[in-house]
Amino acid sequence: MSGGDVRASARGHAQQAVIGQGVQHNYFYGASGSARPGVVLSTLIPPPSILVGGHDRPASLAAGLRAGIAPGKPALALLHGPGGAGRSATARALAAELATEFTDARLEVDLAGFTPGSAPRPAGEVLTELLRLAGFDGADIPGGTAGKSRLWRALAADKKVLLLLDNARDAGRIAPLLQSSSFHGRCAVIVTSRNRLNGLDTTLDVPVELLEPEAAVELLVRVAGRGSDEPSSGALAELARLCGYLALALRPVGALLADLDAGTPVRVMRSANRPLERLTEADLEAAAAFTVSYEALTADLQRTLRTCVWHPGPDFDAGSIGALADSWELGGDSAVHTAQLLYVEGQYEHAGVLYEQVRAAATRAGDERARGRAFTALGDLARSAGRHDEADALFGTALEILGGVADTAGEADALRGLGETARARGDQDTASAHFTAALARARQADDAAGQGYALTGLAHIARQRGELDAAGRLFAEAAESSGARTTGSVWPTPVRGLGHVRRALREFDAAERCFRDAMALHQRAGNRFGQAYALTALGA
């Protein structure tokens, strides 16, 4: 039917939905959902069968949300927290608790706010999906977001609708999907996001945090279908810690425990560069969760987060990260020290990136001392990778730069590096000459650490030549150099070398004491590789 500027159509019995532009469509929706052709009453995804800790409270959350439902006031619950912590699972459990009370529609939509490889979905696209679920033909859906929003609100104005909006990036994409204050139905909306969305008039604001250690162990146990009082409870606690107390990682790892004892995945996770590396499903999910959160950050926040990677300890605060960020930009000693710790830990790739940053920053600042020492560090990385020619070139460049600024201690370290590459090639005479020159410069600079490095190099040469008494004296002198035993990550090496000399001399008790001392020093420094070397020596 048409008349004047108004066009209208009717289907079944008339219920009006005015969508603007002079067009009026009328649709029939009876009381029974089965009488509505093409309408999907429920697209909710069922929650996991196992919820633990703070995530197993859907009944109390439902009561809180129910209390906020009233005509003219849509109830809105916001669940926010880190990726992988279990927001979606908690939201789906809450929706399942409420579902029977919303007889017209129970709908779940993924907003793709933090979905790998996807951009956040525009509100207009989501509204089109909702209207199609409600039975509208494509031709009947307005082209603009505002028109779609008016039609959606008119449709739900006197209905009982439950809407779960999962994975939201920002509040602006949600607002067009919410009911206005003029409706008189009973509607509730559940929103999940990694962000705490400002600007939403929430009935419930629910932070979903990482699981507590006890709850994480409980989740592992229940997914595996085993008892928590088993002898492996200590291993289960360690497994939960290695999973970062993230439900996203705990569930697939827990599934493995149906067929394995907890100690097996613990050993696998400890032996990898990162705990989940060899557990493909959990690793991929965790990596995807992290990547999309990282990409959503501003450039400044991304840079700050990258700075956190270089922090040597398990915990940090604003002060320590701020100092590290400043030193990174300036190429200062703090950044160099951090990279050294990463190198000792075997994190060569991370150390290399940081040293390159330090070198570039020092070049910009005109700091030749820092630039030369960065070249020495890069030489050590190349040497560790077996690229001896590249290492020699880097050490040579460092020696030239540091000699030009009279950094005698820095020259000693570059010479030590040249000695190490010569020794790796089997050129003992050249190596000995470099170590001797390094020792002289370190003594000139009163650099105890440099003296210890050079003495250790000379001790290795003596040991390789079968000069065990001389090697023992040199290792002992290096180990005892000016506070050596208080510097955990460096000085265990000559202690371990002395143990090898004692073993070669068949002084087994003395050798064992050396290896145990070295292991304790490596353990104090958190150096797993050093501990492994010392344990291997003890075994021999």
GROMACS .gro file of C-alpha atoms in nm, residues 81-523:
model
  443
   81GLY     CA    1   3.958  -0.871   3.273
   82PRO     CA    2   4.270  -1.007   3.102
   83GLY     CA    3   4.259  -1.236   2.802
   84GLY     CA    4   4.230  -1.602   2.894
   85ALA     CA    5   4.105  -1.537   3.248
   86GLY     CA    6   3.757  -1.677   3.179
   87ARG     CA    7   3.533  -1.376   3.108
   88SER     CA    8   3.333  -1.547   2.832
   89ALA     CA    9   3.286  -1.863   3.039
   90THR     CA   10   3.155  -1.660   3.333
   91ALA     CA   11   2.926  -1.453   3.107
   92ARG     CA   12   2.781  -1.766   2.945
   93ALA     CA   13   2.719  -1.921   3.285
   94LEU     CA   14   2.538  -1.603   3.388
   95ALA     CA   15   2.332  -1.606   3.066
   96ALA     CA   16   2.239  -1.972   3.121
   97GLU     CA   17   2.122  -1.887   3.474
   98LEU     CA   18   1.891  -1.615   3.335
   99ALA     CA   19   1.786  -1.772   3.006
  100THR     CA   20   1.444  -1.910   3.098
  101GLU     CA   21   1.328  -1.565   3.210
  102PHE     CA   22   1.372  -1.416   2.860
  103THR     CA   23   1.108  -1.583   2.646
  104ASP     CA   24   1.134  -1.365   2.333
  105ALA     CA   25   1.503  -1.383   2.248
  106ARG     CA   26   1.830  -1.498   2.400
  107LEU     CA   27   2.108  -1.391   2.167
  108GLU     CA   28   2.489  -1.402   2.179
  109VAL     CA   29   2.703  -1.199   1.939
  110ASP     CA   30   3.083  -1.195   1.909
  111LEU     CA   31   3.194  -0.833   1.860
  112ALA     CA   32   3.548  -0.948   1.762
  113GLY     CA   33   3.705  -0.671   1.967
  114PHE     CA   34   4.008  -0.888   2.044
  115THR     CA   35   3.992  -1.160   1.779
  116PRO     CA   36   4.318  -1.251   1.601
  117GLY     CA   37   4.314  -1.144   1.238
  118SER     CA   38   3.983  -0.955   1.268
  119ALA     CA   39   3.891  -0.592   1.315
  120PRO     CA   40   3.627  -0.505   1.576
  121ARG     CA   41   3.282  -0.536   1.422
  122PRO     CA   42   3.096  -0.209   1.354
  123ALA     CA   43   2.767  -0.161   1.539
  124GLY     CA   44   2.578  -0.147   1.210
  125GLU     CA   45   2.702  -0.491   1.110
  126VAL     CA   46   2.602  -0.638   1.446
  127LEU     CA   47   2.257  -0.477   1.425
  128THR     CA   48   2.207  -0.631   1.081
  129GLU     CA   49   2.284  -0.973   1.230
  130LEU     CA   50   2.038  -0.920   1.514
  131LEU     CA   51   1.762  -0.800   1.283
  132ARG     CA   52   1.809  -1.095   1.049
  133LEU     CA   53   1.786  -1.328   1.348
  134ALA     CA   54   1.459  -1.153   1.431
  135GLY     CA   55   1.324  -1.244   1.085
  136PHE     CA   56   1.377  -0.924   0.886
  137ASP     CA   57   1.462  -0.956   0.519
  138GLY     CA   58   1.770  -0.776   0.395
  139ALA     CA   59   1.557  -0.534   0.192
  140ASP     CA   60   1.366  -0.434   0.503
  141ILE     CA   61   1.676  -0.341   0.705
  142PRO     CA   62   1.781   0.027   0.685
  143GLY     CA   63   2.122   0.109   0.543
  144GLY     CA   64   2.245   0.338   0.821
  145THR     CA   65   2.341   0.243   1.174
  146ALA     CA   66   2.097   0.494   1.326
  147GLY     CA   67   1.803   0.347   1.133
  148LYS     CA   68   1.902  -0.008   1.227
  149SER     CA   69   1.928   0.096   1.591
  150ARG     CA   70   1.578   0.249   1.586
  151LEU     CA   71   1.432  -0.064   1.429
  152TRP     CA   72   1.606  -0.292   1.680
  153ARG     CA   73   1.486  -0.081   1.973
  154ALA     CA   74   1.132  -0.069   1.838
  155LEU     CA   75   1.131  -0.445   1.792
  156ALA     CA   76   1.248  -0.513   2.148
  157ALA     CA   77   1.041  -0.235   2.306
  158ASP     CA   78   0.791  -0.468   2.473
  159LYS     CA   79   0.989  -0.792   2.465
  160LYS     CA   80   1.188  -1.000   2.706
  161VAL     CA   81   1.531  -1.009   2.544
  162LEU     CA   82   1.865  -1.128   2.682
  163LEU     CA   83   2.166  -1.010   2.479
  164LEU     CA   84   2.522  -1.129   2.538
  165LEU     CA   85   2.780  -0.908   2.363
  166ASP     CA   86   3.110  -1.095   2.386
  167ASN     CA   87   3.457  -0.956   2.323
  168ALA     CA   88   3.388  -0.581   2.306
  169ARG     CA   89   3.668  -0.335   2.230
  170ASP     CA   90   3.505  -0.006   2.330
  171ALA     CA   91   3.179   0.140   2.458
  172GLY     CA   92   3.103   0.330   2.138
  173ARG     CA   93   3.030   0.011   1.945
  174ILE     CA   94   2.787  -0.108   2.212
  175ALA     CA   95   2.568   0.200   2.261
  176PRO     CA   96   2.355   0.155   1.941
  177LEU     CA   97   2.271  -0.202   2.051
  178LEU     CA   98   2.123  -0.099   2.387
  179GLN     CA   99   1.763  -0.009   2.459
  180SER     CA  100   1.670   0.354   2.519
  181SER     CA  101   1.495   0.473   2.835
  182SER     CA  102   1.162   0.485   2.651
  183PHE     CA  103   1.110   0.110   2.615
  184HIS     CA  104   0.881  -0.082   2.847
  185GLY     CA  105   1.001  -0.439   2.811
  186ARG     CA  106   1.231  -0.654   3.025
  187CYS     CA  107   1.577  -0.660   2.868
  188ALA     CA  108   1.920  -0.749   3.002
  189VAL     CA  109   2.257  -0.713   2.836
  190ILE     CA  110   2.581  -0.889   2.933
  191VAL     CA  111   2.903  -0.741   2.792
  192THR     CA  112   3.254  -0.890   2.812
  193SER     CA  113   3.573  -0.699   2.738
  194ARG     CA  114   3.941  -0.693   2.818
  195ASN     CA  115   3.897  -0.322   2.885
  196ARG     CA  116   3.703  -0.162   3.165
  197LEU     CA  117   3.462   0.023   2.937
  198ASN     CA  118   3.391   0.375   3.058
  199GLY     CA  119   3.068   0.552   2.976
  200LEU     CA  120   2.833   0.255   3.018
  201ASP     CA  121   2.551   0.277   3.273
  202THR     CA  122   2.619  -0.060   3.433
  203THR     CA  123   2.405  -0.248   3.679
  204LEU     CA  124   2.694  -0.485   3.758
  205ASP     CA  125   3.065  -0.414   3.712
  206VAL     CA  126   3.244  -0.748   3.749
  207PRO     CA  127   3.625  -0.780   3.726
  208VAL     CA  128   3.726  -1.131   3.616
  209GLU     CA  129   4.082  -1.182   3.739
  210LEU     CA  130   4.335  -1.464   3.714
  211LEU     CA  131   4.246  -1.768   3.920
  212GLU     CA  132   4.387  -1.798   4.269
  213PRO     CA  133   4.648  -2.082   4.294
  214GLU     CA  134   4.410  -2.313   4.480
  215ALA     CA  135   4.131  -2.258   4.227
  216ALA     CA  136   4.374  -2.313   3.938
  217VAL     CA  137   4.476  -2.650   4.084
  218GLU     CA  138   4.108  -2.735   4.131
  219LEU     CA  139   4.040  -2.661   3.764
  220LEU     CA  140   4.329  -2.888   3.657
  221VAL     CA  141   4.204  -3.165   3.883
  222ARG     CA  142   3.841  -3.142   3.773
  223VAL     CA  143   3.922  -3.123   3.401
  224ALA     CA  144   4.148  -3.426   3.443
  225GLY     CA  145   3.888  -3.613   3.648
  226ARG     CA  146   4.120  -3.693   3.935
  227GLY     CA  147   4.149  -3.630   4.310
  228SER     CA  148   4.326  -3.326   4.451
  229ASP     CA  149   4.478  -3.525   4.741
  230GLU     CA  150   4.698  -3.734   4.513
  231PRO     CA  151   5.077  -3.749   4.578
  232SER     CA  152   5.127  -3.524   4.275
  233SER     CA  153   4.955  -3.225   4.442
  234GLY     CA  154   5.288  -3.037   4.458
  235ALA     CA  155   5.341  -3.095   4.087
  236LEU     CA  156   4.986  -2.977   4.021
  237ALA     CA  157   5.058  -2.651   4.202
  238GLU     CA  158   5.370  -2.601   3.991
  239LEU     CA  159   5.175  -2.686   3.677
  240ALA     CA  160   4.915  -2.423   3.764
  241ARG     CA  161   5.191  -2.166   3.815
  242LEU     CA  162   5.352  -2.251   3.481
  243CYS     CA  163   5.010  -2.199   3.318
  244GLY     CA  164   5.004  -1.849   3.465
  245TYR     CA  165   4.676  -1.931   3.647
  246LEU     CA  166   4.499  -1.864   3.316
  247ALA     CA  167   4.186  -2.071   3.255
  248LEU     CA  168   4.266  -2.058   2.883
  249ALA     CA  169   4.589  -2.255   2.943
  250LEU     CA  170   4.474  -2.464   3.239
  251ARG     CA  171   4.190  -2.637   3.052
  252PRO     CA  172   4.396  -2.797   2.769
  253VAL     CA  173   4.680  -2.879   3.009
  254GLY     CA  174   4.430  -3.032   3.252
  255ALA     CA  175   4.297  -3.252   2.971
  256LEU     CA  176   4.647  -3.400   2.934
  257LEU     CA  177   4.639  -3.513   3.295
  258ALA     CA  178   4.370  -3.768   3.216
  259ASP     CA  179   4.650  -3.983   3.074
  260LEU     CA  180   4.969  -3.837   3.231
  261ASP     CA  181   5.100  -3.776   3.580
  262ALA     CA  182   5.143  -3.407   3.662
  263GLY     CA  183   5.522  -3.435   3.673
  264THR     CA  184   5.547  -3.509   3.300
  265PRO     CA  185   5.403  -3.180   3.167
  266VAL     CA  186   5.592  -2.993   3.441
  267ARG     CA  187   5.921  -3.132   3.308
  268VAL     CA  188   5.822  -3.050   2.951
  269MET     CA  189   5.719  -2.695   3.038
  270ARG     CA  190   6.032  -2.628   3.244
  271SER     CA  191   6.261  -2.746   2.966
  272ALA     CA  192   6.110  -2.511   2.705
  273ASN     CA  193   6.205  -2.150   2.638
  274ARG     CA  194   5.853  -2.055   2.746
  275PRO     CA  195   5.626  -2.286   2.947
  276LEU     CA  196   5.356  -2.350   2.684
  277GLU     CA  197   5.593  -2.376   2.387
  278ARG     CA  198   5.562  -2.754   2.346
  279LEU     CA  199   5.190  -2.770   2.428
  280THR     CA  200   5.063  -2.660   2.090
  281GLU     CA  201   4.695  -2.596   2.162
  282ALA     CA  202   4.753  -2.396   2.479
  283ASP     CA  203   5.047  -2.210   2.326
  284LEU     CA  204   4.853  -2.100   2.019
  285GLU     CA  205   4.558  -1.981   2.226
  286ALA     CA  206   4.777  -1.792   2.472
  287ALA     CA  207   4.982  -1.634   2.193
  288ALA     CA  208   4.668  -1.525   2.010
  289ALA     CA  209   4.521  -1.377   2.329
  290PHE     CA  210   4.838  -1.180   2.396
  291THR     CA  211   4.887  -1.064   2.036
  292VAL     CA  212   4.546  -0.905   1.995
  293SER     CA  213   4.578  -0.727   2.331
  294TYR     CA  214   4.922  -0.597   2.232
  295GLU     CA  215   4.802  -0.476   1.893
  296ALA     CA  216   4.517  -0.287   2.059
  297LEU     CA  217   4.762  -0.074   2.260
  298THR     CA  218   4.890   0.267   2.158
  299ALA     CA  219   5.249   0.291   2.033
  300ASP     CA  220   5.363   0.435   2.368
  301LEU     CA  221   5.202   0.152   2.565
  302GLN     CA  222   5.349  -0.106   2.327
  303ARG     CA  223   5.695   0.041   2.387
  304THR     CA  224   5.640   0.030   2.765
  305LEU     CA  225   5.527  -0.332   2.745
  306ARG     CA  226   5.835  -0.424   2.541
  307THR     CA  227   6.044  -0.267   2.814
  308CYS     CA  228   5.884  -0.507   3.066
  309VAL     CA  229   6.027  -0.799   2.865
  310TRP     CA  230   6.381  -0.690   2.949
  311HIS     CA  231   6.317  -0.672   3.323
  312PRO     CA  232   6.534  -0.944   3.482
  313GLY     CA  233   6.314  -1.016   3.785
  314PRO     CA  234   5.973  -1.182   3.811
  315ASP     CA  235   5.805  -0.865   3.942
  316PHE     CA  236   5.829  -0.498   3.853
  317ASP     CA  237   5.665  -0.169   3.936
  318ALA     CA  238   5.629   0.170   3.770
  319GLY     CA  239   5.959   0.293   3.914
  320SER     CA  240   6.173   0.004   3.791
  321ILE     CA  241   6.012  -0.001   3.448
  322GLY     CA  242   6.044   0.377   3.420
  323ALA     CA  243   6.414   0.361   3.503
  324LEU     CA  244   6.466   0.076   3.258
  325ALA     CA  245   6.276   0.260   2.984
  326ASP     CA  246   6.489   0.571   3.038
  327SER     CA  247   6.814   0.375   3.033
  328TRP     CA  248   6.699   0.187   2.722
  329GLU     CA  249   6.644   0.514   2.540
  330LEU     CA  250   6.979   0.653   2.657
  331GLY     CA  251   7.185   0.338   2.612
  332GLY     CA  252   7.281   0.351   2.981
  333ASP     CA  253   7.431   0.097   3.217
  334SER     CA  254   7.093  -0.033   3.345
  335ALA     CA  255   6.990  -0.151   3.000
  336VAL     CA  256   7.332  -0.311   2.948
  337HIS     CA  257   7.304  -0.490   3.283
  338THR     CA  258   6.959  -0.619   3.192
  339ALA     CA  259   7.086  -0.751   2.859
  340GLN     CA  260   7.375  -0.920   3.040
  341LEU     CA  261   7.129  -1.104   3.263
  342LEU     CA  262   6.929  -1.212   2.959
  343TYR     CA  263   7.252  -1.337   2.797
  344VAL     CA  264   7.344  -1.540   3.107
  345GLU     CA  265   6.993  -1.690   3.101
  346GLY     CA  266   7.046  -1.802   2.741
  347GLN     CA  267   6.788  -1.557   2.603
  348TYR     CA  268   7.023  -1.461   2.321
  349GLU     CA  269   6.760  -1.326   2.085
  350HIS     CA  270   6.614  -1.088   2.344
  351ALA     CA  271   6.961  -0.985   2.458
  352GLY     CA  272   7.062  -0.916   2.097
  353VAL     CA  273   6.760  -0.694   2.033
  354LEU     CA  274   6.829  -0.495   2.348
  355TYR     CA  275   7.201  -0.459   2.273
  356GLU     CA  276   7.118  -0.332   1.925
  357GLN     CA  277   6.882  -0.079   2.083
  358VAL     CA  278   7.158   0.029   2.321
  359ARG     CA  279   7.410   0.061   2.037
  360ALA     CA  280   7.170   0.268   1.827
  361ALA     CA  281   7.077   0.491   2.122
  362ALA     CA  282   7.446   0.542   2.210
  363THR     CA  283   7.522   0.635   1.849
  364ARG     CA  284   7.245   0.895   1.851
  365ALA     CA  285   7.367   1.034   2.183
  366GLY     CA  286   7.734   1.034   2.078
  367ASP     CA  287   7.825   0.807   2.371
  368GLU     CA  288   8.129   0.621   2.237
  369ARG     CA  289   8.188   0.425   2.558
  370ALA     CA  290   7.837   0.277   2.551
  371ARG     CA  291   7.861   0.215   2.176
  372GLY     CA  292   8.192   0.029   2.211
  373ARG     CA  293   8.064  -0.188   2.494
  374ALA     CA  294   7.753  -0.271   2.293
  375PHE     CA  295   7.980  -0.396   2.012
  376THR     CA  296   8.160  -0.619   2.265
  377ALA     CA  297   7.827  -0.761   2.382
  378LEU     CA  298   7.714  -0.825   2.025
  379GLY     CA  299   8.048  -1.000   1.968
  380ASP     CA  300   7.975  -1.233   2.260
  381LEU     CA  301   7.637  -1.318   2.110
  382ALA     CA  302   7.796  -1.396   1.773
  383ARG     CA  303   8.064  -1.607   1.946
  384SER     CA  304   7.799  -1.802   2.139
  385ALA     CA  305   7.629  -1.879   1.807
  386GLY     CA  306   7.958  -2.005   1.657
  387ARG     CA  307   7.996  -1.709   1.417
  388HIS     CA  308   8.362  -1.657   1.502
  389ASP     CA  309   8.461  -1.431   1.211
  390GLU     CA  310   8.169  -1.199   1.283
  391ALA     CA  311   8.259  -1.205   1.653
  392ASP     CA  312   8.621  -1.112   1.583
  393ALA     CA  313   8.509  -0.817   1.370
  394LEU     CA  314   8.275  -0.692   1.641
  395PHE     CA  315   8.538  -0.731   1.916
  396GLY     CA  316   8.793  -0.553   1.696
  397THR     CA  317   8.554  -0.261   1.639
  398ALA     CA  318   8.486  -0.244   2.011
  399LEU     CA  319   8.859  -0.242   2.091
  400GLU     CA  320   8.919   0.045   1.850
  401ILE     CA  321   8.629   0.255   1.980
  402LEU     CA  322   8.708   0.197   2.349
  403GLY     CA  323   9.078   0.266   2.299
  404GLY     CA  324   8.981   0.600   2.147
  405VAL     CA  325   8.797   0.705   2.464
  406ALA     CA  326   9.054   0.556   2.706
  407ASP     CA  327   8.807   0.300   2.848
  408THR     CA  328   9.072   0.057   2.972
  409ALA     CA  329   8.825  -0.179   3.139
  410GLY     CA  330   8.623  -0.188   2.816
  411GLU     CA  331   8.939  -0.269   2.618
  412ALA     CA  332   9.007  -0.557   2.858
  413ASP     CA  333   8.664  -0.703   2.789
  414ALA     CA  334   8.704  -0.674   2.411
  415LEU     CA  335   9.043  -0.848   2.434
  416ARG     CA  336   8.884  -1.118   2.648
  417GLY     CA  337   8.631  -1.172   2.369
  418LEU     CA  338   8.905  -1.206   2.110
  419GLY     CA  339   9.075  -1.459   2.339
  420GLU     CA  340   8.751  -1.661   2.363
  421THR     CA  341   8.708  -1.684   1.985
  422ALA     CA  342   9.074  -1.784   1.941
  423ARG     CA  343   9.034  -2.054   2.207
  424ALA     CA  344   8.715  -2.179   2.037
  425ARG     CA  345   8.916  -2.219   1.715
  426GLY     CA  346   9.186  -2.413   1.899
  427ASP     CA  347   9.448  -2.136   1.857
  428GLN     CA  348   9.584  -2.152   2.211
  429ASP     CA  349   9.883  -1.921   2.157
  430THR     CA  350   9.670  -1.636   2.016
  431ALA     CA  351   9.410  -1.692   2.286
  432SER     CA  352   9.675  -1.680   2.561
  433ALA     CA  353   9.817  -1.355   2.419
  434HIS     CA  354   9.473  -1.191   2.415
  435PHE     CA  355   9.390  -1.307   2.770
  436THR     CA  356   9.727  -1.183   2.897
  437ALA     CA  357   9.671  -0.841   2.739
  438ALA     CA  358   9.317  -0.835   2.882
  439LEU     CA  359   9.451  -0.913   3.232
  440ALA     CA  360   9.706  -0.631   3.211
  441ARG     CA  361   9.442  -0.374   3.111
  442ALA     CA  362   9.197  -0.498   3.376
  443ARG     CA  363   9.464  -0.458   3.644
  444GLN     CA  364   9.546  -0.113   3.512
  445ALA     CA  365   9.178  -0.020   3.544
  446ASP     CA  366   9.151  -0.192   3.885
  447ASP     CA  367   8.863  -0.392   3.732
  448ALA     CA  368   8.815  -0.705   3.947
  449ALA     CA  369   8.556  -0.854   3.714
  450GLY     CA  370   8.782  -0.806   3.411
  451GLN     CA  371   9.069  -0.970   3.597
  452GLY     CA  372   8.847  -1.266   3.682
  453TYR     CA  373   8.742  -1.310   3.318
  454ALA     CA  374   9.100  -1.294   3.190
  455LEU     CA  375   9.231  -1.530   3.460
  456THR     CA  376   8.954  -1.778   3.380
  457GLY     CA  377   9.050  -1.770   3.012
  458LEU     CA  378   9.417  -1.832   3.095
  459ALA     CA  379   9.314  -2.114   3.331
  460HIS     CA  380   9.118  -2.285   3.051
  461ILE     CA  381   9.422  -2.266   2.823
  462ALA     CA  382   9.645  -2.416   3.093
  463ARG     CA  383   9.394  -2.695   3.153
  464GLN     CA  384   9.373  -2.772   2.780
  465ARG     CA  385   9.752  -2.795   2.771
  466GLY     CA  386   9.752  -3.039   3.063
  467GLU     CA  387   9.913  -2.786   3.299
  468LEU     CA  388   9.678  -2.877   3.582
  469ASP     CA  389   9.864  -2.716   3.872
  470ALA     CA  390   9.882  -2.383   3.688
  471ALA     CA  391   9.517  -2.414   3.583
  472GLY     CA  392   9.415  -2.479   3.945
  473ARG     CA  393   9.601  -2.171   4.068
  474LEU     CA  394   9.448  -1.951   3.797
  475PHE     CA  395   9.092  -2.078   3.852
  476ALA     CA  396   9.131  -2.026   4.229
  477GLU     CA  397   9.264  -1.673   4.179
  478ALA     CA  398   8.975  -1.591   3.942
  479ALA     CA  399   8.716  -1.736   4.181
  480GLU     CA  400   8.848  -1.539   4.476
  481SER     CA  401   8.900  -1.209   4.294
  482SER     CA  402   8.757  -0.918   4.496
  483GLY     CA  403   8.415  -1.036   4.618
  484ALA     CA  404   8.382  -1.303   4.351
  485ARG     CA  405   8.156  -1.532   4.552
  486THR     CA  406   7.893  -1.261   4.592
  487THR     CA  407   7.847  -1.221   4.215
  488GLY     CA  408   7.630  -1.523   4.141
  489SER     CA  409   7.580  -1.519   3.765
  490VAL     CA  410   7.950  -1.474   3.673
  491TRP     CA  411   8.187  -1.621   3.927
  492PRO     CA  412   8.058  -1.979   3.950
  493THR     CA  413   8.238  -2.048   3.620
  494PRO     CA  414   8.595  -2.049   3.764
  495VAL     CA  415   8.467  -2.242   4.069
  496ARG     CA  416   8.334  -2.505   3.831
  497GLY     CA  417   8.661  -2.497   3.634
  498LEU     CA  418   8.854  -2.560   3.955
  499GLY     CA  419   8.631  -2.861   4.016
  500HIS     CA  420   8.728  -3.004   3.677
  501VAL     CA  421   9.095  -2.961   3.763
  502ARG     CA  422   9.048  -3.136   4.098
  503ARG     CA  423   8.863  -3.417   3.924
  504ALA     CA  424   9.145  -3.457   3.669
  505LEU     CA  425   9.387  -3.479   3.963
  506ARG     CA  426   9.154  -3.747   4.112
  507GLU     CA  427   9.087  -3.526   4.416
  508PHE     CA  428   8.723  -3.627   4.407
  509ASP     CA  429   8.610  -3.488   4.744
  510ALA     CA  430   8.755  -3.147   4.659
  511ALA     CA  431   8.603  -3.165   4.309
  512GLU     CA  432   8.261  -3.244   4.455
  513ARG     CA  433   8.281  -2.946   4.691
  514CYS     CA  434   8.367  -2.717   4.397
  515PHE     CA  435   8.079  -2.842   4.186
  516ARG     CA  436   7.833  -2.808   4.474
  517ASP     CA  437   7.958  -2.456   4.544
  518ALA     CA  438   7.921  -2.368   4.177
  519MET     CA  439   7.570  -2.513   4.167
  520ALA     CA  440   7.465  -2.310   4.472
  521LEU     CA  441   7.604  -1.990   4.319
  522HIS     CA  442   7.430  -2.055   3.987
  523GLN     CA  443   7.108  -2.132   4.174
   0.00000   0.00000   0.00000
